[in-house]
Coordinates of C-alpha atoms in Angstrom, one line a residue:
X50 CA 74.4 -68.5 25.1
X51 CA 72.7 -67.0 28.2
X52 CA 71.1 -69.5 30.6
X53 CA 67.4 -69.8 30.4
X54 CA 66.0 -68.4 33.6
X55 CA 62.4 -68.1 32.4
X56 CA 59.8 -69.5 34.9
X57 CA 56.1 -69.9 34.1
X58 CA 53.5 -69.3 36.8
X59 CA 50.0 -70.7 36.9
X60 CA 47.9 -69.5 39.9
X61 CA 44.6 -71.1 40.8
X62 CA 42.1 -70.7 43.6
X63 CA 41.1 -68.0 46.1
X64 CA 42.7 -64.6 46.9
X65 CA 44.7 -66.3 49.8
X66 CA 46.3 -68.6 47.2
X67 CA 47.0 -65.5 44.9
X68 CA 48.7 -63.9 47.9
X69 CA 50.9 -66.9 48.2
X70 CA 51.7 -66.7 44.5
X71 CA 52.6 -63.1 44.9
X72 CA 55.2 -64.0 47.6
X73 CA 56.7 -66.6 45.3
X74 CA 56.8 -64.1 42.4
X75 CA 58.4 -61.5 44.6
X76 CA 61.2 -63.9 45.6
X77 CA 61.7 -65.1 42.1
X78 CA 62.0 -61.7 40.6
X79 CA 64.1 -60.4 43.4
X80 CA 66.6 -63.1 42.6
X81 CA 66.7 -62.3 38.9
X82 CA 64.6 -65.0 37.4
X83 CA 62.4 -64.0 34.5
X84 CA 58.6 -64.5 35.0
X85 CA 55.9 -65.3 32.4
X86 CA 52.3 -66.5 32.4
X87 CA 52.5 -70.3 32.3
X88 CA 49.0 -70.6 30.9
X89 CA 50.4 -69.3 27.6
X90 CA 51.4 -72.4 25.6
X91 CA 54.4 -70.7 23.9
X92 CA 55.6 -69.4 27.3
X93 CA 55.2 -72.9 28.8
X94 CA 57.3 -74.5 26.0
X95 CA 60.1 -71.9 26.4
X96 CA 60.2 -71.8 30.2
X97 CA 62.9 -73.6 32.1
X98 CA 60.3 -74.8 34.5
X99 CA 56.7 -74.2 35.5
X100 CA 55.2 -73.6 39.0
X101 CA 51.5 -74.3 39.6
X102 CA 49.8 -73.0 42.7
X103 CA 46.8 -75.3 43.1
X104 CA 43.4 -75.3 44.9
X105 CA 42.1 -78.4 46.6
X106 CA 39.0 -77.1 48.5
X107 CA 36.2 -78.8 46.5
X108 CA 35.9 -81.5 43.9
X109 CA 35.6 -79.0 41.0
X110 CA 38.7 -77.2 42.2
X111 CA 40.7 -80.4 42.5
X112 CA 39.7 -81.4 39.0
X113 CA 40.7 -78.0 37.6
X114 CA 44.1 -78.2 39.4
X115 CA 44.8 -81.8 38.2
X116 CA 43.8 -80.7 34.6
X117 CA 46.2 -77.8 34.9
X118 CA 49.0 -80.0 36.0
X119 CA 48.4 -82.4 33.1
X120 CA 48.3 -79.7 30.5
X121 CA 51.5 -78.2 31.9
X122 CA 53.3 -81.5 31.7
X123 CA 52.3 -81.8 28.1
X124 CA 54.1 -78.5 27.4
X125 CA 57.0 -78.8 29.8
X126 CA 58.7 -81.7 31.6
X127 CA 59.7 -79.6 34.6
X128 CA 56.7 -78.8 36.8
X129 CA 56.7 -77.9 40.5
X130 CA 53.3 -78.2 42.2
X131 CA 52.4 -76.1 45.3
X132 CA 49.2 -75.0 47.1
X133 CA 46.3 -76.6 48.8
X134 CA 46.2 -79.6 46.5
X135 CA 49.7 -80.3 47.6
X136 CA 48.7 -80.6 51.3
X137 CA 49.9 -83.8 52.9
X138 CA 46.7 -85.7 52.6
X139 CA 46.3 -84.7 48.9
X140 CA 49.9 -85.3 47.8
X141 CA 49.1 -88.9 46.9
X142 CA 46.5 -87.7 44.4
X143 CA 49.1 -85.8 42.4
X144 CA 51.9 -88.4 42.8
X145 CA 49.6 -91.2 41.6
X146 CA 48.1 -89.2 38.7
X147 CA 51.3 -87.4 37.7
X148 CA 54.4 -89.2 39.1
X149 CA 56.7 -87.2 36.8
X150 CA 56.2 -83.8 38.5
X151 CA 59.4 -82.5 39.9
X152 CA 58.1 -82.0 43.4
X153 CA 54.9 -81.2 45.4
X154 CA 54.6 -78.8 48.4
X155 CA 51.6 -77.6 50.4
X156 CA 50.1 -74.2 50.8
X157 CA 52.0 -71.1 52.0
X158 CA 55.3 -72.8 51.2
X159 CA 57.2 -70.0 49.6
X160 CA 60.5 -71.0 51.1
X161 CA 60.1 -74.7 50.0
X162 CA 59.2 -73.6 46.5
X163 CA 62.3 -71.4 46.3
X164 CA 64.5 -74.2 47.6
X165 CA 63.1 -76.4 44.8
X166 CA 63.6 -73.7 42.2
X167 CA 67.3 -73.4 43.3
X168 CA 67.7 -77.2 43.0
X169 CA 66.3 -77.5 39.5
X170 CA 67.3 -74.0 38.2
X171 CA 70.2 -72.5 40.1
X172 CA 69.7 -68.8 41.0
X173 CA 71.4 -66.2 38.9
X174 CA 74.6 -64.6 40.2
X175 CA 74.5 -61.2 41.9
X176 CA 70.8 -60.3 41.3
X177 CA 70.1 -56.6 41.2
X178 CA 67.9 -55.2 44.0
X179 CA 66.0 -53.0 41.5
X180 CA 64.6 -55.9 39.6
X181 CA 61.7 -55.9 42.1
X182 CA 59.4 -53.1 43.2
X183 CA 59.3 -52.4 46.9
X184 CA 55.7 -53.6 47.2
X185 CA 56.5 -56.9 45.6
X186 CA 55.0 -58.6 42.5
X187 CA 51.2 -58.5 42.4
X188 CA 48.6 -60.4 40.4
X189 CA 46.0 -57.7 40.9
X190 CA 45.7 -54.4 39.0
X191 CA 47.9 -51.6 40.3
X192 CA 45.1 -49.8 42.1
X193 CA 43.9 -52.5 44.5
X194 CA 45.7 -55.3 46.4
X195 CA 44.9 -58.1 48.9
X196 CA 46.5 -57.9 52.3
X197 CA 46.7 -61.2 54.1
X198 CA 46.8 -60.7 57.8
X199 CA 46.9 -64.3 59.0
X200 CA 47.2 -67.9 57.8
X201 CA 45.2 -71.0 58.8
X202 CA 42.0 -71.4 60.9
X203 CA 41.1 -72.7 64.3
X204 CA 37.6 -73.9 63.3
X205 CA 36.7 -77.5 62.6
X206 CA 33.7 -77.0 60.3
X207 CA 32.5 -80.4 59.2
X208 CA 32.4 -79.5 55.5
X209 CA 35.8 -77.8 55.4
X210 CA 39.5 -79.0 55.3
X211 CA 41.2 -75.6 55.5
X212 CA 42.9 -76.4 58.9
X213 CA 44.3 -79.6 57.3
X214 CA 45.5 -77.7 54.3
X215 CA 46.7 -74.5 55.9
X216 CA 47.1 -75.4 59.6
X217 CA 45.9 -73.5 62.7
X218 CA 45.6 -69.8 62.9
X219 CA 48.9 -67.9 62.7
X220 CA 48.6 -64.1 62.8
X221 CA 51.2 -61.8 61.3
X222 CA 52.5 -59.1 63.5
X223 CA 50.7 -55.8 63.3
X224 CA 54.0 -54.0 62.4
X225 CA 54.7 -56.4 59.5
X226 CA 51.2 -56.1 58.1
X227 CA 51.3 -52.3 58.3
X228 CA 54.8 -52.2 56.7
X229 CA 53.4 -54.1 53.7
X230 CA 50.3 -51.9 53.6
X231 CA 52.4 -48.7 53.5
X232 CA 54.5 -50.1 50.6
X233 CA 51.2 -50.9 48.7
X234 CA 49.9 -47.3 49.2
X235 CA 53.3 -45.8 48.2
X236 CA 53.1 -47.9 45.0
X237 CA 49.8 -46.4 44.0
X238 CA 47.3 -48.8 45.5
X239 CA 43.9 -47.1 46.2
X240 CA 42.1 -50.0 47.8
X241 CA 43.3 -52.6 50.3
X242 CA 41.3 -55.7 50.7
X243 CA 42.0 -57.4 54.1
X244 CA 41.9 -61.2 53.8
X245 CA 42.6 -64.3 55.9
X246 CA 40.7 -67.5 56.7
X247 CA 39.2 -65.9 59.7
X248 CA 39.7 -62.1 59.8
X249 CA 37.8 -61.6 63.1
X250 CA 40.2 -63.9 64.9
X251 CA 43.3 -61.8 64.0
X252 CA 45.6 -61.9 67.0
X253 CA 43.8 -64.6 69.0
X254 CA 46.8 -67.0 68.7
X255 CA 49.1 -64.2 69.9
X256 CA 46.8 -63.4 72.8
X257 CA 46.5 -59.9 71.3
X258 CA 50.1 -59.2 72.4
X259 CA 51.4 -55.6 72.0
X260 CA 53.2 -54.8 68.8
X261 CA 54.6 -51.6 67.4
X262 CA 53.7 -49.4 64.4
X263 CA 55.5 -46.1 63.8
X264 CA 57.1 -46.4 67.2
X265 CA 53.7 -46.7 69.0
X266 CA 52.6 -49.7 70.9
X267 CA 49.4 -51.3 69.6
X268 CA 47.6 -54.6 70.3
X269 CA 47.6 -57.2 67.6
X270 CA 43.9 -57.1 67.3
X271 CA 41.4 -56.4 64.4
X272 CA 40.2 -53.0 65.8
X273 CA 43.7 -51.6 66.2
X274 CA 44.7 -52.9 62.8
X275 CA 41.7 -51.2 61.2
X276 CA 42.5 -48.0 63.0
X277 CA 46.1 -48.2 61.7
X278 CA 45.0 -49.0 58.1
X279 CA 42.5 -46.1 58.2
X280 CA 45.4 -43.7 58.7
X281 CA 46.7 -44.6 55.3
X282 CA 44.0 -42.6 53.4
X283 CA 42.9 -45.4 51.1
X284 CA 39.8 -47.6 50.8
X285 CA 40.0 -50.5 53.4
X286 CA 37.6 -53.4 52.8
X287 CA 37.2 -56.4 55.2
X288 CA 36.7 -59.9 53.9
X289 CA 36.0 -63.3 55.7
X290 CA 34.7 -61.6 58.9
X291 CA 33.0 -64.0 61.3
X292 CA 30.2 -62.3 63.3
X293 CA 32.0 -62.4 66.7
X294 CA 31.2 -59.7 69.3
X295 CA 34.5 -58.0 68.7
X296 CA 33.4 -57.0 65.2
X297 CA 31.0 -54.6 66.9
X298 CA 34.0 -52.4 67.7
X299 CA 34.8 -52.0 64.0
X300 CA 31.4 -50.5 63.0
X301 CA 32.0 -47.0 64.4
X302 CA 35.1 -46.8 62.2
X303 CA 32.8 -47.5 59.2
X304 CA 30.2 -45.0 60.4
X305 CA 32.9 -42.4 60.6
X306 CA 34.1 -43.1 57.1
X307 CA 37.5 -44.3 58.2
X308 CA 37.2 -47.8 56.6
X309 CA 34.6 -48.9 54.0
X310 CA 31.1 -49.8 55.3
X311 CA 31.4 -53.3 54.0
X312 CA 31.5 -56.7 55.7
X313 CA 32.0 -60.1 54.0
X314 CA 30.5 -62.5 56.5
X315 CA 30.4 -66.2 55.6
X316 CA 27.3 -67.4 57.3
X317 CA 26.7 -70.7 55.3
X318 CA 23.2 -71.4 56.5
X319 CA 20.4 -70.3 58.8
X320 CA 18.8 -73.6 60.1
X321 CA 20.1 -74.3 63.7
X322 CA 20.1 -78.0 62.9
X323 CA 22.2 -77.6 59.8
X324 CA 24.5 -75.1 61.4
X325 CA 25.1 -77.5 64.3
X326 CA 25.9 -80.3 61.8
X327 CA 28.3 -77.9 60.1
X328 CA 29.9 -77.1 63.5
X329 CA 29.1 -73.5 62.9
X330 CA 27.5 -71.0 65.5
X331 CA 23.9 -72.2 65.6
X332 CA 22.2 -69.1 67.2
X333 CA 20.9 -67.5 64.1
X334 CA 18.7 -65.2 66.2
X335 CA 21.9 -63.7 67.6
X336 CA 23.2 -63.2 64.1
X337 CA 20.0 -61.4 63.0
X338 CA 20.2 -59.2 66.1
X339 CA 23.9 -58.5 65.5
X340 CA 23.2 -57.5 61.9
X341 CA 20.4 -55.2 63.1
X342 CA 22.7 -53.7 65.7
X343 CA 25.4 -53.2 63.1
X344 CA 23.0 -51.3 60.9
X345 CA 22.0 -49.1 63.8
X346 CA 25.6 -48.0 64.2
X347 CA 26.3 -47.8 60.5
X348 CA 23.1 -47.5 58.4
X349 CA 25.2 -47.4 55.3
X350 CA 26.6 -50.9 55.9
X351 CA 26.7 -53.3 53.0
X352 CA 26.9 -57.0 54.0
X353 CA 28.0 -59.8 51.7
X354 CA 27.6 -63.5 52.6
X355 CA 27.8 -67.0 51.2
X356 CA 25.6 -70.0 51.8
X357 CA 25.5 -73.8 51.1
X358 CA 22.4 -75.6 49.9
X359 CA 22.0 -79.4 50.0
X360 CA 24.1 -80.0 53.1
X361 CA 23.6 -83.6 54.4
X362 CA 20.3 -83.7 56.3
X363 CA 18.9 -80.5 54.9
X364 CA 15.1 -80.8 54.6
X365 CA 12.6 -78.6 52.9
X366 CA 11.9 -77.0 56.3
X367 CA 15.6 -76.3 56.8
X368 CA 15.8 -74.6 53.4
X369 CA 12.7 -72.6 54.2
X370 CA 14.4 -71.3 57.3
X371 CA 17.3 -70.2 55.1
X372 CA 15.0 -68.3 52.7
X373 CA 13.2 -66.8 55.7
X374 CA 16.5 -65.6 57.1
X375 CA 17.5 -63.9 53.8
X376 CA 14.1 -62.2 53.7
X377 CA 14.7 -60.8 57.2
X378 CA 18.4 -60.0 56.9
X379 CA 18.2 -58.2 53.6
X380 CA 21.8 -58.9 52.8
X381 CA 23.3 -56.8 50.0
X382 CA 25.3 -59.4 48.2
X383 CA 24.9 -63.2 48.4
X384 CA 26.8 -66.1 46.9
X385 CA 25.6 -69.7 47.1
X386 CA 27.1 -73.1 46.4
X387 CA 25.4 -76.5 46.1
X388 CA 27.1 -78.9 48.6
X389 CA 29.6 -81.4 47.4
X390 CA 31.9 -83.7 49.3
X391 CA 35.4 -82.5 50.0
X392 CA 38.2 -85.1 50.2
X393 CA 39.0 -85.4 53.9
X394 CA 36.0 -83.6 55.3
X395 CA 34.0 -85.0 58.2
X396 CA 30.7 -84.3 56.4
X397 CA 31.5 -86.9 53.7
X398 CA 30.4 -89.6 56.1
X399 CA 27.1 -88.0 57.1
X400 CA 23.9 -89.8 56.4
X401 CA 20.8 -88.3 54.6
X402 CA 22.7 -87.0 51.6
X403 CA 20.7 -84.6 49.6
X404 CA 20.5 -85.5 45.8
X405 CA 22.8 -83.3 43.8
X406 CA 19.9 -82.2 41.5
X407 CA 17.9 -81.0 44.5
X408 CA 20.9 -79.2 46.0
X409 CA 21.4 -77.4 42.7
X410 CA 17.6 -76.6 42.5
X411 CA 17.7 -75.1 46.0
X412 CA 20.8 -73.1 45.1
X413 CA 19.1 -71.6 42.0
X414 CA 15.9 -70.9 44.1
X415 CA 17.9 -69.1 46.7
X416 CA 19.7 -67.0 44.2
X417 CA 16.5 -66.0 42.5
X418 CA 15.0 -65.1 45.8
X419 CA 18.1 -63.0 46.7
X420 CA 18.1 -61.3 43.2
X421 CA 14.8 -59.7 44.1
X422 CA 16.2 -58.5 47.4
X423 CA 19.4 -57.2 45.8
X424 CA 17.4 -55.4 43.0
X425 CA 15.2 -53.7 45.6
X426 CA 18.3 -52.6 47.7
X427 CA 20.1 -51.3 44.6
X428 CA 17.1 -49.4 43.3
X429 CA 17.2 -47.4 46.6
X430 CA 20.5 -45.9 45.4
X431 CA 19.0 -44.3 42.3
X432 CA 19.4 -40.5 42.4
X433 CA 22.1 -40.7 45.0
X434 CA 25.7 -39.6 44.4
X435 CA 28.6 -42.0 45.0
X436 CA 32.3 -42.0 44.7
X437 CA 33.4 -44.5 42.1
X438 CA 36.8 -46.2 41.9
X439 CA 37.5 -46.9 38.2
X440 CA 38.5 -50.4 37.3
X441 CA 38.4 -50.4 33.5
X442 CA 37.8 -48.1 30.5
X443 CA 37.0 -49.6 27.1
X444 CA 35.1 -48.8 23.9
X445 CA 31.8 -49.0 25.7
X446 CA 32.6 -46.7 28.5
X447 CA 33.9 -46.8 32.1
X448 CA 33.4 -49.6 34.6
X449 CA 34.0 -49.0 38.3
X450 CA 32.9 -49.9 41.8
X451 CA 31.4 -48.1 44.7
X452 CA 32.3 -48.6 48.4
X453 CA 29.6 -51.3 48.5
X454 CA 31.3 -53.5 45.9
X455 CA 34.4 -55.7 46.2
X456 CA 36.2 -56.6 43.0
X457 CA 35.4 -59.8 41.1
X458 CA 32.7 -61.0 43.5
X459 CA 30.2 -58.1 43.6
X460 CA 28.5 -55.9 41.1
X461 CA 29.9 -52.9 39.3
X462 CA 28.9 -49.3 38.4
X463 CA 28.6 -48.7 34.7
X464 CA 29.2 -45.2 33.3
X465 CA 28.3 -45.3 29.6
X466 CA 30.2 -43.1 27.1
X467 CA 32.7 -41.8 29.6
X468 CA 36.3 -42.3 28.4
X469 CA 38.4 -39.7 30.2
X470 CA 38.9 -41.8 33.4
X471 CA 41.8 -44.1 34.1
X472 CA 41.9 -47.3 36.2
X473 CA 42.6 -46.3 39.8
X474 CA 41.0 -42.9 39.5
X475 CA 38.2 -41.8 41.8
X476 CA 35.2 -40.0 40.2
X477 CA 31.9 -38.7 41.5
X478 CA 28.8 -40.0 39.8
X479 CA 25.0 -39.9 40.1
X480 CA 23.2 -43.2 40.0
X481 CA 20.5 -43.1 37.3
X482 CA 19.4 -46.8 37.1
X483 CA 20.0 -50.3 38.6
X484 CA 19.3 -54.0 38.0
X485 CA 19.7 -57.1 40.1
X486 CA 23.5 -56.8 40.4
X487 CA 24.8 -53.5 39.0
X488 CA 24.3 -49.7 39.1
X489 CA 24.3 -47.3 36.2
X490 CA 25.5 -43.8 36.6
X491 CA 26.5 -40.5 35.0
X492 CA 29.6 -38.5 35.9
X493 CA 28.9 -35.4 37.9

């Protein structure tokens, strides 16, 4: 009887965690292991072992990860845990709750995970190189992919434990990043989503040292990386961009259509007092001016951001400043979270805690306020023509996205009763209607 080489994978958390899972999947498949979805109970029962990539950023994510580990152990007695919940200061949570897991590793630990797999399920003999596609194994649809350019973060925000989980900033070489990007494009990817913990800081740890791409010397810096990515002829979208002055250099590339006119900028708040307590840049006037300047360079720019309500010490006046900022900034897309303590974060010990109900009420109020802004901005696109990247075609029609919309976090463009398109195809459409989140269009 052939040896069971089936490994189940469960991936939780953000795109950075998904990228780590993709590396593990790539290594596993390249060595001849069989892969299945570990969330499927039948797969979990039949697998030789299960790997769970966890999230440990907020309480809800920790609970979800612990529940996933518990459910996995009910189906299979061989479970390896990796990811942010496996970081050093979290390992005791898993080991105390589920002492029978095979092993626990932290985030971006592909090599350690593979060593553990080899220990508990020896690798197949003489694996074939063609078991794995050149671009690696991906969790995303074939037409878009995340491209992680660095790991870790140098900030010490009081509400966050990312540096504890993933360490300080470590940038990948420009040549390595571009080689991966080229393989993605050759495999059929039409949209590359650039991700990291702090995209604007790319290359800071390397002092922007000179690297090489296609035999040409290039600085390891965000501007040069964007220029190189623009040469690939696909959509390039930037996420997790802090509003540093060097971002100004990217806007001309957007205005010229070389990369998408889209910035995901995690601002978190607008009250100087709260920003200072968060250990974030507290000069909100500078941020407003920077946004204004960006729009002068690239009037077509779409800006997405996320905010936290109910941070310790947040008063009604602080919250009013946040609402005022949103009214002035007119951001295109906004996400918001009610504050909750994160195990190991400095803010856990802050006084003047805001009641959870009030934090949630402020979050809902902020989102209602932003919905009006978003609805107004989207209505301005009615009668315009946009290029749409198709994501899905079903019995109701075609769903896609414009250059203003990132997958999974932003709105969509709905083309009713159009079935000839395929995922990954670009089509031209006329916008005929809109609501608070989505656009509605007809194929031209």
